[in-house]
Short mmCIF file of C-alpha atoms in Angstrom, two decimals:
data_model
loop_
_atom_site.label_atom_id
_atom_site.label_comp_id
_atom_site.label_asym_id
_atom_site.label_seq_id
_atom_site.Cartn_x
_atom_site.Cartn_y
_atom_site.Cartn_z
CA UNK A 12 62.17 -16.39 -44.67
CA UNK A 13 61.62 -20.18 -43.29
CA UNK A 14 60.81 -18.30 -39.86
CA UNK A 15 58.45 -15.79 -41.20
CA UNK A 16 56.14 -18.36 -43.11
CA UNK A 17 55.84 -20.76 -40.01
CA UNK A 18 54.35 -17.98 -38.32
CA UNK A 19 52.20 -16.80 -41.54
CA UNK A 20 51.55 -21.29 -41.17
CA UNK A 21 50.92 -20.51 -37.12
CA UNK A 22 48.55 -17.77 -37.91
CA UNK A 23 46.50 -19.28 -40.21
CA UNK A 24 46.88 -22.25 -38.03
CA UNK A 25 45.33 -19.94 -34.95
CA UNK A 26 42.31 -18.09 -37.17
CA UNK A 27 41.36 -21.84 -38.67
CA UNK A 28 40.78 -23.31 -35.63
CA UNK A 29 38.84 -19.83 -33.84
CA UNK A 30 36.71 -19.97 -37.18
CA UNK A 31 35.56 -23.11 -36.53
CA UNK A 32 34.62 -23.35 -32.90
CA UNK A 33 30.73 -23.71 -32.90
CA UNK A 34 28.60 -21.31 -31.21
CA UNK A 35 25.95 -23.32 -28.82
CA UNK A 36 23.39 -25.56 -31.10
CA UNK A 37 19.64 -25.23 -31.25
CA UNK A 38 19.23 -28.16 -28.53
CA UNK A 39 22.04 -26.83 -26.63
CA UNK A 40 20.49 -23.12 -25.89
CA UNK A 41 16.75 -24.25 -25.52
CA UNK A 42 18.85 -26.76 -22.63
CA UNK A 43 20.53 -23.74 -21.23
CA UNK A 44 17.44 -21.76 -20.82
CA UNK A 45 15.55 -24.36 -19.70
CA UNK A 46 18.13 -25.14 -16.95
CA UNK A 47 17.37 -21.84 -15.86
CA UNK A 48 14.05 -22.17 -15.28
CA UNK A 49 15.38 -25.22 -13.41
CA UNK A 50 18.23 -23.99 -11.06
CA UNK A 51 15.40 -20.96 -10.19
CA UNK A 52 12.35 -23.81 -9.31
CA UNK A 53 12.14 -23.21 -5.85
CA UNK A 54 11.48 -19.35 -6.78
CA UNK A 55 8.41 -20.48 -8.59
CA UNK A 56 9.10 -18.69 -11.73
CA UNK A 57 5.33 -17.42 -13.23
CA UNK A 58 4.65 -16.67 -16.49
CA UNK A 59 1.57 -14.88 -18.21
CA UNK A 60 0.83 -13.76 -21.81
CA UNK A 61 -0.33 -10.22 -20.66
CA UNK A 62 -1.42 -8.08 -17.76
CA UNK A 63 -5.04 -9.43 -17.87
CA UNK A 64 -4.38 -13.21 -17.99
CA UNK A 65 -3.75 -15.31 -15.07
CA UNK A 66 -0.10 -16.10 -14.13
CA UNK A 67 1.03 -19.37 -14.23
CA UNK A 68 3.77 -21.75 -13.08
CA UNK A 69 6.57 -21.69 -15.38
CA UNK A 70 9.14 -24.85 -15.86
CA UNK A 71 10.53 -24.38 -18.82
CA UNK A 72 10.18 -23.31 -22.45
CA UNK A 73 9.88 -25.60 -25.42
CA UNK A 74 10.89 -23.90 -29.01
CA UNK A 75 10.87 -24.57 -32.77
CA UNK A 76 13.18 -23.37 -35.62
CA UNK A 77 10.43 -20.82 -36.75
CA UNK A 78 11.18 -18.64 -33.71
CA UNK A 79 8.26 -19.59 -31.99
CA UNK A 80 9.58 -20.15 -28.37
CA UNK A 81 6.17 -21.52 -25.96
CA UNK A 82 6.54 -20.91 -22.47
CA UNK A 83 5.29 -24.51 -20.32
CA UNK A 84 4.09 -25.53 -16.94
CA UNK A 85 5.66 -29.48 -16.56
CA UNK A 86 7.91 -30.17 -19.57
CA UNK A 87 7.39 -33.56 -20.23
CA UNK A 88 9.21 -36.28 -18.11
CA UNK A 89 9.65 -39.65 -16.99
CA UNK A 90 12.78 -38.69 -15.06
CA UNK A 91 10.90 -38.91 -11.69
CA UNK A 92 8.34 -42.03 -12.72
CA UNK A 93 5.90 -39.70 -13.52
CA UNK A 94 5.13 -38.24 -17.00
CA UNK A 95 3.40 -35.18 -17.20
CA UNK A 96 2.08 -33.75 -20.20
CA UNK A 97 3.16 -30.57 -21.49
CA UNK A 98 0.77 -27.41 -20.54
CA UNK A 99 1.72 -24.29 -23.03
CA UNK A 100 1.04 -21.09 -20.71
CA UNK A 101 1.66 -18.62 -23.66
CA UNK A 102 4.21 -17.86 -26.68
CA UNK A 103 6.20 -15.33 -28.42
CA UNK A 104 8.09 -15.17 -31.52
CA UNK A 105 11.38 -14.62 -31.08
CA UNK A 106 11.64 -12.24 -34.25
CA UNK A 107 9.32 -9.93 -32.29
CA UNK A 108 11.19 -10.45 -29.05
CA UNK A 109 14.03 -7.67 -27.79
CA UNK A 110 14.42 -7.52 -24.05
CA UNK A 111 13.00 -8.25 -20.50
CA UNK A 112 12.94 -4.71 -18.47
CA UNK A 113 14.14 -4.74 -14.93
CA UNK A 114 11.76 -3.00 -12.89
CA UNK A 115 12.60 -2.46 -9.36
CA UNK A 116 9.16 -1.74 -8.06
CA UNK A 117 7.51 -5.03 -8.60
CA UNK A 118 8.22 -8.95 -9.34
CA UNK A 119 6.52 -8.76 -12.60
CA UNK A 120 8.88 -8.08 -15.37
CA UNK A 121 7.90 -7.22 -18.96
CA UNK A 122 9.26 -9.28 -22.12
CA UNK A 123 9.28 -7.15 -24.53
CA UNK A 124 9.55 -6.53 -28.02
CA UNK A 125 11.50 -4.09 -30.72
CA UNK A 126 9.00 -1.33 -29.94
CA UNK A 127 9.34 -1.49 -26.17
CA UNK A 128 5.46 -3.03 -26.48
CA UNK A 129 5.04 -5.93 -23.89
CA UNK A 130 4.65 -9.38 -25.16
CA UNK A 131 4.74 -11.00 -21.70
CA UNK A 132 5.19 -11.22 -18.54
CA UNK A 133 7.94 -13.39 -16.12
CA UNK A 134 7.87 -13.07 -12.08
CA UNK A 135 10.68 -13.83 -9.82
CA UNK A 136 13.02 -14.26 -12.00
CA UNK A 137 16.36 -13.10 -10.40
CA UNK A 138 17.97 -10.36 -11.86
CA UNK A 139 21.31 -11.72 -11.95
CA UNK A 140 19.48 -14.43 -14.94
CA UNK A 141 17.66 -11.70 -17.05
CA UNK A 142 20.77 -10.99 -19.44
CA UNK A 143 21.73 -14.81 -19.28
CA UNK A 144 18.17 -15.34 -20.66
CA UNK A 145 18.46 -11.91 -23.06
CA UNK A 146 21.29 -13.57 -24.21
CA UNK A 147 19.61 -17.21 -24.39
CA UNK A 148 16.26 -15.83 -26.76
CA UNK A 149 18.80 -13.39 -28.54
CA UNK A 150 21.12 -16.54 -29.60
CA UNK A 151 18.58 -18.85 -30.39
CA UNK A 152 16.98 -16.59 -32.89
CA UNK A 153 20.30 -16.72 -34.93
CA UNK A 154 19.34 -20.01 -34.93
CA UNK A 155 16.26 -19.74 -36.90
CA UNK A 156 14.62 -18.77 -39.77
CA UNK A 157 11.68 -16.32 -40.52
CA UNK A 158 8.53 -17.88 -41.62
CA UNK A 159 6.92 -15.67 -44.45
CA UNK A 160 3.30 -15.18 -43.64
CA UNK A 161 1.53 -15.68 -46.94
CA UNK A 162 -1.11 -13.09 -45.02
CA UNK A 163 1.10 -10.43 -44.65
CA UNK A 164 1.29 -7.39 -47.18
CA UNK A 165 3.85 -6.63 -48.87
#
């Protein structure tokens, strides 16, 4: 009996401690996507709100807990003695946002959302990042919450 309730003890033990490892934070996954932006500089990653606007040099994303994720050219930073202001490029919600399709036909690649609509675009990314970065937009909308838009009917 002594043996069979230090392994109920172990168990618990066990499922306590998987229960409470954290998943990645807020700060964390905006860092983790923006380090892939990052890692892929050299590939001059371009971004562009639809098929008629002009792309644009991506660096980075910045996000807020609404879901509204803004895609930038030159995050802001001192890191290099220079600080460069923060140039939004375009957005998306992330409660609108379901995949980035993988054409093999082009560099262009369309973000888009639950109704396979496009809601932007991203060049050069590599494909081996597009899940990381599915993954990335998927996770941090976990981390959110819905605004209500007073506007909206019911």
């Amino acid at each position: 009996m002594k043996i069979i309730l230090m392994l109920f003890a172990f168990v618990l033990t066990i499922g306590a401690t998987k229960a409470q490892d954290t998943k990645p934070s807020f700060e964390e996954t905006v860092n983790y996507i923006n380090n892939i932006f990052k890692e892929n500089k050299k590939l001059n990653i371009n971004v562009r709100g639809g098929k008629n606007s002009r792309g644009e040099l991506c660096h980075g994303i910045t996000a807020s807990k609404n879901g509204k994720v803004v895609f930038c050219s030159h995050l802001p930073t001192t890191s290099t003695g220079v600080t460069y202001d923060e140039y939004a490029i375009f957005s998306i919600n992330l409660f609108d946002f379901e995949k980035i399709d993988m054409p093999d036909d082009h560099d262009w690649r369309n973000i888009l959302d639950k109704n396979n609509n496009s809601i932007g675009l991203i060049s050069d990314l590599p494909a081996t990042y597009v899940p990381k970065l599915v993954n990335a937009f998927k996770h941090l909308r976990t981390l959110c919450t819905k605004e209500i838009d007073p506007f909206e009917l019911s």
